[in-house]
mmCIF file of C-alpha atoms in Angstrom:
data_model
loop_
_atom_site.group_PDB
_atom_site.id
_atom_site.type_symbol
_atom_site.label_atom_id
_atom_site.label_comp_id
_atom_site.label_asym_id
_atom_site.label_seq_id
_atom_site.Cartn_x
_atom_site.Cartn_y
_atom_site.Cartn_z
ATOM 1 C CA MET A 1 -47.014 23.469 46.560
ATOM 2 C CA TYR A 2 -48.149 21.901 43.472
ATOM 3 C CA HIS A 3 -46.047 23.965 41.435
ATOM 4 C CA ARG A 4 -42.793 23.541 43.596
ATOM 5 C CA LYS A 5 -43.059 19.385 43.543
ATOM 6 C CA ILE A 6 -43.512 19.845 39.456
ATOM 7 C CA LYS A 7 -40.633 22.474 39.496
ATOM 8 C CA ALA A 8 -38.818 19.851 41.417
ATOM 9 C CA TYR A 9 -39.522 16.890 39.808
ATOM 10 C CA CYS A 10 -38.041 18.341 36.758
ATOM 11 C CA ILE A 11 -35.360 19.512 38.185
ATOM 12 C CA LEU A 12 -34.616 15.876 39.052
ATOM 13 C CA PHE A 13 -35.361 14.573 35.916
ATOM 14 C CA SER A 14 -33.201 16.773 34.080
ATOM 15 C CA LEU A 15 -30.093 16.033 36.480
ATOM 16 C CA VAL A 16 -31.080 12.231 36.008
ATOM 17 C CA VAL A 17 -30.774 13.001 31.843
ATOM 18 C CA VAL A 18 -27.582 15.039 32.442
ATOM 19 C CA LEU A 19 -26.178 12.513 34.260
ATOM 20 C CA SER A 20 -26.880 9.292 32.169
ATOM 21 C CA SER A 21 -25.866 11.866 28.831
ATOM 22 C CA GLY A 22 -22.091 11.938 30.993
ATOM 23 C CA ASN A 23 -22.100 8.180 31.717
ATOM 24 C CA TYR A 24 -23.079 7.400 27.676
ATOM 25 C CA LEU A 25 -20.384 9.529 26.515
ATOM 26 C CA ASN A 26 -17.654 8.617 29.531
ATOM 27 C CA ALA A 27 -18.696 4.973 28.183
ATOM 28 C CA GLN A 28 -18.082 6.030 24.615
ATOM 29 C CA ASN A 29 -14.543 8.072 25.154
ATOM 30 C CA ARG A 30 -13.663 4.596 26.952
ATOM 31 C CA LYS A 31 -14.571 2.276 24.089
ATOM 32 C CA GLU A 32 -12.771 4.562 22.083
ATOM 33 C CA THR A 33 -9.504 4.370 24.716
ATOM 34 C CA ASN A 34 -9.769 0.411 24.778
ATOM 35 C CA THR A 35 -10.157 0.162 20.720
ATOM 36 C CA ARG A 36 -7.527 0.436 18.855
ATOM 37 C CA ILE A 37 -7.796 0.317 14.618
ATOM 38 C CA SER A 38 -4.336 -0.056 13.290
ATOM 39 C CA THR A 39 -2.308 3.028 11.611
ATOM 40 C CA ARG A 40 0.540 0.504 10.456
ATOM 41 C CA PRO A 41 -1.116 0.797 6.698
ATOM 42 C CA PHE A 42 -0.498 4.351 6.343
ATOM 43 C CA ALA A 43 3.575 4.072 7.492
ATOM 44 C CA ASP A 44 4.691 4.872 4.164
ATOM 45 C CA GLY A 45 3.004 7.947 3.433
ATOM 46 C CA ILE A 46 3.712 9.318 7.264
ATOM 47 C CA GLY A 47 7.266 8.544 6.408
ATOM 48 C CA HIS A 48 7.230 10.735 3.603
ATOM 49 C CA TRP A 49 5.442 13.423 4.636
ATOM 50 C CA TYR A 50 7.671 14.019 7.445
ATOM 51 C CA ASN A 51 11.242 12.896 5.970
ATOM 52 C CA ILE A 52 10.937 13.756 1.800
ATOM 53 C CA LYS A 53 10.681 17.237 0.748
ATOM 54 C CA ASN A 54 7.835 17.667 -1.569
ATOM 55 C CA GLU A 55 7.128 20.866 -3.598
ATOM 56 C CA HIS A 56 3.711 19.562 -4.531
ATOM 57 C CA SER A 57 2.600 19.017 -1.060
ATOM 58 C CA LEU A 58 -0.941 20.299 0.072
ATOM 59 C CA VAL A 59 0.183 20.978 3.301
ATOM 60 C CA ASP A 60 3.265 20.922 5.484
ATOM 61 C CA PRO A 61 3.990 19.326 8.871
ATOM 62 C CA VAL A 62 5.002 22.126 11.312
ATOM 63 C CA PRO A 63 8.022 21.719 13.716
ATOM 64 C CA ASN A 64 6.866 19.150 16.628
ATOM 65 C CA GLN A 65 3.340 18.193 14.678
ATOM 66 C CA THR A 66 1.472 16.432 17.365
ATOM 67 C CA ARG A 67 -0.907 13.067 16.803
ATOM 68 C CA TYR A 68 -3.903 11.339 18.007
ATOM 69 C CA LEU A 69 -3.086 8.171 20.223
ATOM 70 C CA GLU A 70 -4.103 5.149 17.565
ATOM 71 C CA SER A 71 -7.266 4.927 19.986
ATOM 72 C CA ASP A 72 -8.291 8.116 18.925
ATOM 73 C CA TYR A 73 -10.037 6.447 15.814
ATOM 74 C CA THR A 74 -12.677 8.744 15.250
ATOM 75 C CA LYS A 75 -10.494 11.673 15.294
ATOM 76 C CA ILE A 76 -8.578 9.722 12.624
ATOM 77 C CA ALA A 77 -11.547 8.732 10.940
ATOM 78 C CA ASP A 78 -12.529 13.000 10.365
ATOM 79 C CA ASN A 79 -8.672 13.594 9.180
ATOM 80 C CA ILE A 80 -9.402 10.508 6.756
ATOM 81 C CA ILE A 81 -12.428 12.342 5.379
ATOM 82 C CA LEU A 82 -10.661 15.624 5.397
ATOM 83 C CA PHE A 83 -8.424 14.751 3.196
ATOM 84 C CA GLN A 84 -10.655 12.690 0.860
ATOM 85 C CA ARG A 85 -10.877 14.341 -2.682
ATOM 86 C CA ASP A 86 -14.289 14.921 -4.501
ATOM 87 C CA ASN A 87 -13.791 12.103 -6.538
ATOM 88 C CA GLY A 88 -13.597 9.710 -3.724
ATOM 89 C CA GLY A 89 -9.727 9.020 -3.904
ATOM 90 C CA TRP A 90 -6.774 10.690 -1.719
ATOM 91 C CA PRO A 91 -3.651 12.376 -2.245
ATOM 92 C CA LYS A 92 -0.619 10.876 -0.899
ATOM 93 C CA ASN A 93 1.950 11.343 1.475
ATOM 94 C CA TYR A 94 0.129 12.711 4.673
ATOM 95 C CA ASP A 95 0.172 11.974 8.405
ATOM 96 C CA MET A 96 -3.668 10.917 9.316
ATOM 97 C CA ARG A 97 -2.697 11.052 12.894
ATOM 98 C CA ALA A 98 -1.444 14.302 12.715
ATOM 99 C CA ILE A 99 -3.504 16.809 15.239
ATOM 100 C CA LEU A 100 -3.884 19.644 12.230
ATOM 101 C CA THR A 101 -3.529 23.103 13.054
ATOM 102 C CA PRO A 102 -6.326 25.602 12.247
ATOM 103 C CA ALA A 103 -4.268 26.572 9.206
ATOM 104 C CA GLN A 104 -3.640 23.195 8.059
ATOM 105 C CA VAL A 105 -7.224 22.270 8.314
ATOM 106 C CA LYS A 106 -8.287 25.208 5.931
ATOM 107 C CA ASN A 107 -5.451 24.386 3.588
ATOM 108 C CA VAL A 108 -6.575 20.935 3.058
ATOM 109 C CA GLU A 109 -10.296 21.957 2.878
ATOM 110 C CA LYS A 110 -9.074 24.348 -0.395
ATOM 111 C CA THR A 111 -8.183 21.467 -1.973
ATOM 112 C CA LYS A 112 -10.744 19.104 -2.307
ATOM 113 C CA ASP A 113 -11.335 19.147 -6.195
ATOM 114 C CA VAL A 114 -7.958 18.854 -6.499
ATOM 115 C CA LEU A 115 -8.058 15.243 -8.339
ATOM 116 C CA TYR A 116 -4.321 14.526 -7.999
ATOM 117 C CA THR A 117 -5.574 11.010 -6.303
ATOM 118 C CA THR A 118 -3.252 8.071 -6.184
ATOM 119 C CA PHE A 119 -2.767 4.318 -5.099
ATOM 120 C CA ASP A 120 1.167 5.226 -4.567
ATOM 121 C CA ASN A 121 2.924 4.770 -1.329
ATOM 122 C CA SER A 122 -0.220 2.701 0.116
ATOM 123 C CA THR A 123 -2.915 5.418 -0.767
ATOM 124 C CA THR A 124 -6.666 5.093 -0.927
ATOM 125 C CA PHE A 125 -7.063 1.330 -0.333
ATOM 126 C CA PRO A 126 -6.127 1.480 3.461
ATOM 127 C CA HIS A 127 -7.798 4.546 3.674
ATOM 128 C CA ILE A 128 -11.184 2.625 2.822
ATOM 129 C CA PHE A 129 -10.428 -0.150 5.008
ATOM 130 C CA TYR A 130 -9.674 2.123 8.386
ATOM 131 C CA LEU A 131 -12.858 4.455 7.393
ATOM 132 C CA ALA A 132 -14.993 0.879 7.305
ATOM 133 C CA GLN A 133 -13.317 -0.870 10.857
ATOM 134 C CA VAL A 134 -14.380 2.743 12.391
ATOM 135 C CA TYR A 135 -17.912 2.845 10.859
ATOM 136 C CA THR A 136 -18.131 -1.005 11.815
ATOM 137 C CA VAL A 137 -17.372 0.306 15.982
ATOM 138 C CA THR A 138 -19.914 3.439 15.754
ATOM 139 C CA LYS A 139 -22.528 3.300 13.074
ATOM 140 C CA ILE A 140 -22.015 6.479 12.300
ATOM 141 C CA GLU A 141 -23.178 6.913 8.753
ATOM 142 C CA LYS A 142 -20.259 9.308 7.332
ATOM 143 C CA TYR A 143 -17.339 7.003 7.812
ATOM 144 C CA LYS A 144 -19.324 4.070 5.662
ATOM 145 C CA GLU A 145 -20.346 6.887 3.052
ATOM 146 C CA ALA A 146 -16.639 8.071 2.802
ATOM 147 C CA SER A 147 -15.839 4.267 2.582
ATOM 148 C CA LEU A 148 -18.350 3.602 0.040
ATOM 149 C CA ARG A 149 -16.762 6.582 -2.332
ATOM 150 C CA GLY A 150 -13.573 5.233 -1.962
ATOM 151 C CA ILE A 151 -14.507 1.972 -3.199
ATOM 152 C CA HIS A 152 -16.385 3.697 -6.309
ATOM 153 C CA PHE A 153 -13.296 5.589 -7.041
ATOM 154 C CA MET A 154 -11.210 2.137 -7.106
ATOM 155 C CA LEU A 155 -13.582 0.661 -9.342
ATOM 156 C CA ASP A 156 -13.707 3.490 -11.467
ATOM 157 C CA ALA A 157 -10.056 3.930 -11.862
ATOM 158 C CA GLN A 158 -9.599 0.145 -13.158
ATOM 159 C CA TYR A 159 -8.337 -0.301 -16.754
ATOM 160 C CA GLU A 160 -10.654 -2.612 -19.154
ATOM 161 C CA ASN A 161 -7.735 -4.725 -19.059
ATOM 162 C CA GLY A 162 -8.100 -5.383 -15.500
ATOM 163 C CA GLY A 163 -4.773 -3.530 -14.311
ATOM 164 C CA TRP A 164 -4.774 -0.009 -12.195
ATOM 165 C CA PRO A 165 -2.381 3.109 -12.759
ATOM 166 C CA GLN A 166 -0.784 4.585 -10.048
ATOM 167 C CA TYR A 167 -2.508 8.068 -10.176
ATOM 168 C CA TYR A 168 -6.282 8.562 -11.761
ATOM 169 C CA PRO A 169 -7.768 10.428 -13.114
ATOM 170 C CA LEU A 170 -4.450 10.110 -15.549
ATOM 171 C CA GLN A 171 -1.710 11.556 -15.617
ATOM 172 C CA ASP A 172 0.439 12.062 -18.640
ATOM 173 C CA ASN A 173 3.592 10.233 -17.353
ATOM 174 C CA TYR A 174 4.779 6.903 -16.010
ATOM 175 C CA SER A 175 1.915 6.550 -13.526
ATOM 176 C CA ARG A 176 -0.428 5.628 -16.462
ATOM 177 C CA HIS A 177 1.224 2.305 -16.327
ATOM 178 C CA ILE A 178 -0.078 -0.313 -14.679
ATOM 179 C CA THR A 179 1.418 -0.499 -11.007
ATOM 180 C CA PHE A 180 2.911 -3.097 -8.442
ATOM 181 C CA ASN A 181 5.650 -0.808 -6.640
ATOM 182 C CA ASP A 182 4.524 0.272 -3.517
ATOM 183 C CA GLU A 183 1.924 -2.507 -3.603
ATOM 184 C CA ALA A 184 -0.349 -0.505 -5.170
ATOM 185 C CA TYR A 185 -1.841 -3.155 -7.244
ATOM 186 C CA MET A 186 -1.923 -5.826 -4.467
ATOM 187 C CA GLY A 187 -2.870 -3.549 -2.006
ATOM 188 C CA ILE A 188 -6.544 -2.993 -4.025
ATOM 189 C CA MET A 189 -6.860 -6.922 -4.899
ATOM 190 C CA ASN A 190 -6.077 -7.382 -1.520
ATOM 191 C CA LEU A 191 -9.020 -5.275 -0.639
ATOM 192 C CA LEU A 192 -11.179 -6.420 -3.077
ATOM 193 C CA LYS A 193 -11.042 -9.839 -1.789
ATOM 194 C CA LYS A 194 -11.805 -8.479 1.823
ATOM 195 C CA VAL A 195 -15.506 -7.809 0.426
ATOM 196 C CA ILE A 196 -15.726 -10.944 -1.569
ATOM 197 C CA ASN A 197 -14.839 -12.925 1.710
ATOM 198 C CA ASN A 198 -17.302 -11.287 3.622
ATOM 199 C CA ASP A 199 -15.109 -9.407 5.993
ATOM 200 C CA THR A 200 -17.008 -8.537 8.792
ATOM 201 C CA ASN A 201 -15.938 -4.745 8.206
ATOM 202 C CA PHE A 202 -17.839 -4.254 4.843
ATOM 203 C CA GLN A 203 -21.058 -6.306 5.993
ATOM 204 C CA PHE A 204 -22.694 -2.719 4.556
ATOM 205 C CA ILE A 205 -21.786 -3.622 0.750
ATOM 206 C CA ASP A 206 -24.955 -4.703 -0.796
ATOM 207 C CA LYS A 207 -25.367 -7.349 -3.477
ATOM 208 C CA GLU A 208 -24.999 -4.849 -6.187
ATOM 209 C CA LEU A 209 -21.646 -3.342 -5.323
ATOM 210 C CA LYS A 210 -20.721 -6.649 -4.255
ATOM 211 C CA LYS A 211 -21.012 -8.166 -7.795
ATOM 212 C CA LYS A 212 -19.103 -5.222 -9.369
ATOM 213 C CA VAL A 213 -16.259 -5.755 -6.773
ATOM 214 C CA THR A 214 -16.405 -9.046 -7.980
ATOM 215 C CA LYS A 215 -15.868 -8.661 -11.521
ATOM 216 C CA SER A 216 -13.379 -6.073 -10.755
ATOM 217 C CA TYR A 217 -11.027 -8.784 -9.147
ATOM 218 C CA ASN A 218 -11.611 -11.426 -11.259
ATOM 219 C CA LYS A 219 -10.569 -8.742 -13.825
ATOM 220 C CA GLY A 220 -7.824 -7.986 -11.870
ATOM 221 C CA LEU A 221 -6.599 -11.586 -11.809
ATOM 222 C CA GLU A 222 -6.514 -12.054 -14.584
ATOM 223 C CA CYS A 223 -4.325 -9.177 -15.937
ATOM 224 C CA ILE A 224 -1.964 -10.162 -13.123
ATOM 225 C CA LEU A 225 -1.471 -13.619 -14.712
ATOM 226 C CA THR A 226 -0.993 -11.994 -18.017
ATOM 227 C CA MET A 227 1.700 -9.971 -17.146
ATOM 228 C CA GLN A 228 3.906 -12.192 -15.957
ATOM 229 C CA ILE A 229 7.204 -12.280 -17.909
ATOM 230 C CA GLU A 230 8.260 -14.728 -19.909
ATOM 231 C CA ASN A 231 12.483 -14.757 -20.026
ATOM 232 C CA ASN A 232 14.006 -17.261 -22.474
ATOM 233 C CA GLY A 233 9.995 -19.137 -22.827
ATOM 234 C CA THR A 234 10.062 -19.622 -18.806
ATOM 235 C CA LEU A 235 7.715 -17.975 -16.974
ATOM 236 C CA THR A 236 9.582 -15.675 -13.861
ATOM 237 C CA ALA A 237 8.282 -12.513 -11.641
ATOM 238 C CA TRP A 238 6.931 -8.848 -12.490
ATOM 239 C CA CYS A 239 8.154 -5.834 -13.446
ATOM 240 C CA GLN A 240 7.408 -2.665 -10.980
ATOM 241 C CA GLN A 241 5.220 -1.238 -13.954
ATOM 242 C CA HIS A 242 3.267 -2.594 -17.101
ATOM 243 C CA ASP A 243 2.619 -0.726 -19.621
ATOM 244 C CA GLU A 244 -1.410 0.126 -19.525
ATOM 245 C CA ILE A 245 -1.628 -0.909 -22.913
ATOM 246 C CA ASN A 246 0.369 -3.951 -24.009
ATOM 247 C CA LEU A 247 1.119 -4.698 -20.344
ATOM 248 C CA SER A 248 5.108 -5.430 -21.535
ATOM 249 C CA PRO A 249 7.473 -4.199 -18.487
ATOM 250 C CA ALA A 250 7.795 -0.345 -18.427
ATOM 251 C CA TRP A 251 10.078 2.251 -17.255
ATOM 252 C CA ALA A 252 9.063 3.839 -14.053
ATOM 253 C CA ARG A 253 11.233 6.487 -12.442
ATOM 254 C CA ALA A 254 14.171 7.618 -14.144
ATOM 255 C CA PHE A 255 15.988 4.775 -11.960
ATOM 256 C CA GLU A 256 13.569 2.062 -12.574
ATOM 257 C CA PRO A 257 14.170 0.314 -15.688
ATOM 258 C CA PRO A 258 12.277 -2.624 -17.270
ATOM 259 C CA SER A 259 12.904 -5.611 -15.267
ATOM 260 C CA ILE A 260 12.097 -8.671 -13.593
ATOM 261 C CA CYS A 261 11.608 -7.095 -10.290
ATOM 262 C CA ASN A 262 12.027 -9.331 -7.340
ATOM 263 C CA LYS A 263 10.639 -7.130 -4.410
ATOM 264 C CA GLU A 264 7.839 -6.145 -6.034
ATOM 265 C CA SER A 265 6.752 -9.476 -7.424
ATOM 266 C CA VAL A 266 6.735 -11.164 -3.812
ATOM 267 C CA PRO A 267 3.157 -9.587 -2.759
ATOM 268 C CA VAL A 268 2.170 -10.977 -5.730
ATOM 269 C CA VAL A 269 3.067 -14.818 -5.123
ATOM 270 C CA LEU A 270 2.074 -14.376 -1.916
ATOM 271 C CA PHE A 271 -1.293 -13.267 -2.594
ATOM 272 C CA LEU A 272 -1.414 -15.885 -5.400
ATOM 273 C CA MET A 273 -0.693 -18.887 -3.062
ATOM 274 C CA GLN A 274 -3.543 -17.546 -1.023
ATOM 275 C CA ILE A 275 -6.304 -18.610 -3.570
ATOM 276 C CA ASP A 276 -8.004 -21.565 -2.399
ATOM 277 C CA HIS A 277 -8.388 -24.274 -5.127
ATOM 278 C CA PRO A 278 -6.428 -22.089 -7.391
ATOM 279 C CA THR A 279 -6.771 -23.008 -11.531
ATOM 280 C CA GLU A 280 -4.033 -24.728 -13.419
ATOM 281 C CA ARG A 281 -2.787 -21.090 -14.929
ATOM 282 C CA VAL A 282 -2.465 -19.663 -11.412
ATOM 283 C CA ILE A 283 -0.512 -22.723 -10.183
ATOM 284 C CA LYS A 284 1.779 -22.774 -13.265
ATOM 285 C CA SER A 285 2.031 -19.186 -12.250
ATOM 286 C CA ILE A 286 3.556 -19.676 -8.870
ATOM 287 C CA GLN A 287 5.617 -22.615 -9.831
ATOM 288 C CA GLY A 288 7.344 -20.211 -12.693
ATOM 289 C CA ALA A 289 7.783 -17.557 -9.919
ATOM 290 C CA VAL A 290 9.084 -19.769 -6.726
ATOM 291 C CA LYS A 291 11.738 -21.081 -9.332
ATOM 292 C CA TRP A 292 12.808 -17.727 -10.505
ATOM 293 C CA PHE A 293 13.350 -16.711 -6.758
ATOM 294 C CA GLU A 294 15.426 -20.148 -6.453
ATOM 295 C CA ASP A 295 17.245 -19.558 -9.238
ATOM 296 C CA SER A 296 18.048 -15.712 -8.556
ATOM 297 C CA LYS A 297 19.624 -15.955 -5.245
ATOM 298 C CA ILE A 298 22.949 -14.384 -4.842
ATOM 299 C CA TYR A 299 25.525 -15.774 -2.221
ATOM 300 C CA ASN A 300 28.146 -14.707 0.259
ATOM 301 C CA THR A 301 26.483 -11.288 -0.162
ATOM 302 C CA ARG A 302 25.486 -8.612 2.169
ATOM 303 C CA VAL A 303 24.836 -4.722 2.247
ATOM 304 C CA GLU A 304 26.487 -3.170 4.923
ATOM 305 C CA THR A 305 25.251 1.262 5.770
ATOM 306 C CA PHE A 306 27.880 3.180 7.324
ATOM 307 C CA ASP A 307 27.789 6.892 8.449
ATOM 308 C CA ILE A 308 29.297 9.971 6.156
ATOM 309 C CA GLU A 309 29.596 13.808 5.998
ATOM 310 C CA PRO A 310 25.702 15.127 5.714
ATOM 311 C CA PHE A 311 24.993 16.799 2.511
ATOM 312 C CA GLU A 312 22.158 18.076 1.069
ATOM 313 C CA SER A 313 20.851 16.870 -1.652
ATOM 314 C CA LYS A 314 17.569 17.826 -4.185
ATOM 315 C CA TYR A 315 15.636 15.554 -2.258
ATOM 316 C CA LYS A 316 16.923 15.104 1.016
ATOM 317 C CA THR A 317 19.243 15.168 3.904
ATOM 318 C CA VAL A 318 22.208 12.150 2.966
ATOM 319 C CA SER A 319 24.137 11.348 5.749
ATOM 320 C CA LYS A 320 24.643 7.545 5.178
ATOM 321 C CA ASP A 321 25.867 5.600 2.481
ATOM 322 C CA ARG A 322 26.225 1.736 1.474
ATOM 323 C CA ARG A 323 28.151 -1.017 0.197
ATOM 324 C CA VAL A 324 28.188 -4.542 -0.877
ATOM 325 C CA VAL A 325 30.281 -6.655 1.123
ATOM 326 C CA VAL A 326 31.433 -10.463 0.412
ATOM 327 C CA ASP A 327 30.639 -12.268 3.413
ATOM 328 C CA SER A 328 30.329 -16.522 3.599
ATOM 329 C CA SER A 329 27.890 -16.577 6.621
ATOM 330 C CA ALA A 330 25.244 -14.223 5.063
ATOM 331 C CA ALA A 331 22.141 -15.497 3.702
ATOM 332 C CA PRO A 332 21.097 -15.367 0.430
ATOM 333 C CA ILE A 333 19.928 -11.649 -0.822
ATOM 334 C CA TRP A 334 18.687 -10.914 -4.340
ATOM 335 C CA THR A 335 18.723 -7.784 -6.275
ATOM 336 C CA ARG A 336 15.435 -5.719 -6.616
ATOM 337 C CA TYR A 337 16.145 -5.723 -10.203
ATOM 338 C CA TYR A 338 17.143 -8.564 -12.887
ATOM 339 C CA GLU A 339 17.786 -7.142 -16.544
ATOM 340 C CA LEU A 340 15.449 -8.668 -19.144
ATOM 341 C CA ARG A 341 16.269 -11.764 -21.463
ATOM 342 C CA THR A 342 19.843 -11.639 -19.497
ATOM 343 C CA GLY A 343 18.962 -12.069 -15.683
ATOM 344 C CA ARG A 344 22.000 -9.907 -14.797
ATOM 345 C CA PRO A 345 21.375 -8.106 -12.030
ATOM 346 C CA LEU A 346 20.525 -5.026 -12.590
ATOM 347 C CA PHE A 347 21.047 -1.756 -10.865
ATOM 348 C CA CYS A 348 20.158 2.296 -12.438
ATOM 349 C CA ASP A 349 20.621 6.094 -11.693
ATOM 350 C CA ARG A 350 18.363 9.094 -11.828
ATOM 351 C CA ASN A 351 20.349 9.278 -15.583
ATOM 352 C CA SER A 352 18.814 6.035 -16.572
ATOM 353 C CA LYS A 353 22.018 4.671 -17.346
ATOM 354 C CA TYR A 354 21.797 0.340 -16.757
ATOM 355 C CA LEU A 355 24.698 0.088 -14.248
ATOM 356 C CA TYR A 356 25.407 -3.639 -13.078
ATOM 357 C CA SER A 357 26.905 -3.118 -9.444
ATOM 358 C CA MET A 358 25.719 -1.310 -6.828
ATOM 359 C CA SER A 359 28.836 0.900 -6.112
ATOM 360 C CA GLU A 360 28.519 2.448 -10.035
ATOM 361 C CA VAL A 361 25.152 4.162 -8.423
ATOM 362 C CA SER A 362 25.413 7.788 -7.002
ATOM 363 C CA VAL A 363 25.368 7.952 -3.457
ATOM 364 C CA GLU A 364 22.447 9.757 -3.148
ATOM 365 C CA ARG A 365 20.164 7.233 -4.877
ATOM 366 C CA ARG A 366 22.679 4.186 -3.557
ATOM 367 C CA ASN A 367 21.759 5.020 0.214
ATOM 368 C CA GLY A 368 18.017 6.514 -1.015
ATOM 369 C CA TYR A 369 16.962 3.228 -2.460
ATOM 370 C CA ALA A 370 16.397 -0.301 -1.359
ATOM 371 C CA TRP A 371 18.655 -1.809 -4.263
ATOM 372 C CA TYR A 372 18.951 -5.170 -2.581
ATOM 373 C CA THR A 373 15.856 -7.421 -0.800
ATOM 374 C CA TYR A 374 15.653 -10.663 1.203
ATOM 375 C CA GLU A 375 11.734 -10.642 0.526
ATOM 376 C CA PRO A 376 11.684 -13.735 -2.092
ATOM 377 C CA GLN A 377 13.071 -15.728 1.096
ATOM 378 C CA ASN A 378 9.337 -15.253 2.582
ATOM 379 C CA VAL A 379 8.021 -16.979 -0.396
ATOM 380 C CA LEU A 380 10.682 -19.721 -0.339
ATOM 381 C CA GLU A 381 9.495 -20.345 2.964
ATOM 382 C CA LYS A 382 6.006 -20.744 2.079
ATOM 383 C CA TYR A 383 6.099 -23.060 -1.037
ATOM 384 C CA PRO A 384 6.827 -26.070 0.832
ATOM 385 C CA GLU A 385 3.353 -25.899 2.392
ATOM 386 C CA TRP A 386 1.291 -24.593 -0.872
ATOM 387 C CA GLN A 387 3.379 -27.195 -2.850
ATOM 388 C CA LYS A 388 2.168 -30.319 -1.003
ATOM 389 C CA LYS A 389 -1.401 -29.151 -0.953
ATOM 390 C CA TRP A 390 -1.948 -28.155 -4.340
ATOM 391 C CA ALA A 391 1.028 -29.175 -6.633
ATOM 392 C CA PRO A 392 2.219 -32.611 -4.936
ATOM 393 C CA THR A 393 3.547 -34.259 -7.584
ATOM 394 C CA ASN A 394 5.794 -31.109 -9.131
ATOM 395 C CA ASN A 395 8.084 -29.839 -6.776
ATOM 396 C CA VAL A 396 10.090 -27.265 -8.836
ATOM 397 C CA LEU A 397 12.704 -26.167 -6.122
ATOM 398 C CA GLU A 398 13.700 -30.027 -6.906
ATOM 399 C CA GLN A 399 14.188 -29.524 -10.480
ATOM 400 C CA ASN A 400 17.588 -28.842 -11.911
#
């Protein structure tokens, strides 16, 4: 009788434990289902993985590749850890939401020691922040550790002059240059700023590491201000890439010439405008860039995209073309590049020849690259409020 009671109690206790565990797991699943951590910062890499041919890809998508829901954040974070290299950085152009096949997982696992790691196409800094957010929600140590390894990778990659290359370890090509393209530089700076400003997702950063991050941020800011291009003695904006030694505008890819690059300069100026109590040097930098954006406006112009007979290029299927049309009702627009010294709108092709109209560019590059931009308008719209607060006696938009 006694033993039967003991056995009954044990069964009852086990049942309670099982039910409790089930409730806990269900609660965890409900929490994960109800919580969403944005994967929008990975959009550039995702687009490249599915749409651009890449002979150097570690793993290619399969037809109808299935994807995790955005609410499956631990599974996405596990993918991020899977792709993280031994040095703490990440390779570019993959879908962190992809539900990888066993063969794909195996291929990625074999590349842990391939240190072809980068900040290009919004890589590494979004991964670090995503992992930090998942750790904040789950308190699972592996996500914190992977995020910390990524932060140390960023600090290791920084040049002594404050800039960052596109790839680290350094490659023997243009990727050694300090890179604003695809928001690489500013993506790093905005992440460092989150740490310095005690973002709730970085509460796990200790004082020693925060001190290193602050030093890195300050060096990065100094480098930004030093690289701003003076055209005929007047501050303008920045190039896509700057020489890592002398900080001058530099060639990137064959169709990306040394120039004043309006598109890539916009995130730089918006970043500077967010600085509280800016120094006189920061104020002058912003004022110079704002005046440049105003003076380099192009009126009565818009870009039109139209269908063409599809053909295969080395890089992708080309099925559309673009042309510039005159339109008196069009909003102001800017070219991506302006020639150094002359300030002329500038275009280029894969043969690196300077061109002065988009119609001269080959169809593949004409359709495959953003030669015009509206983005400087974002700066001009924010300028009046910034100017009244930080430069009330000097509105450069009112100067002739």
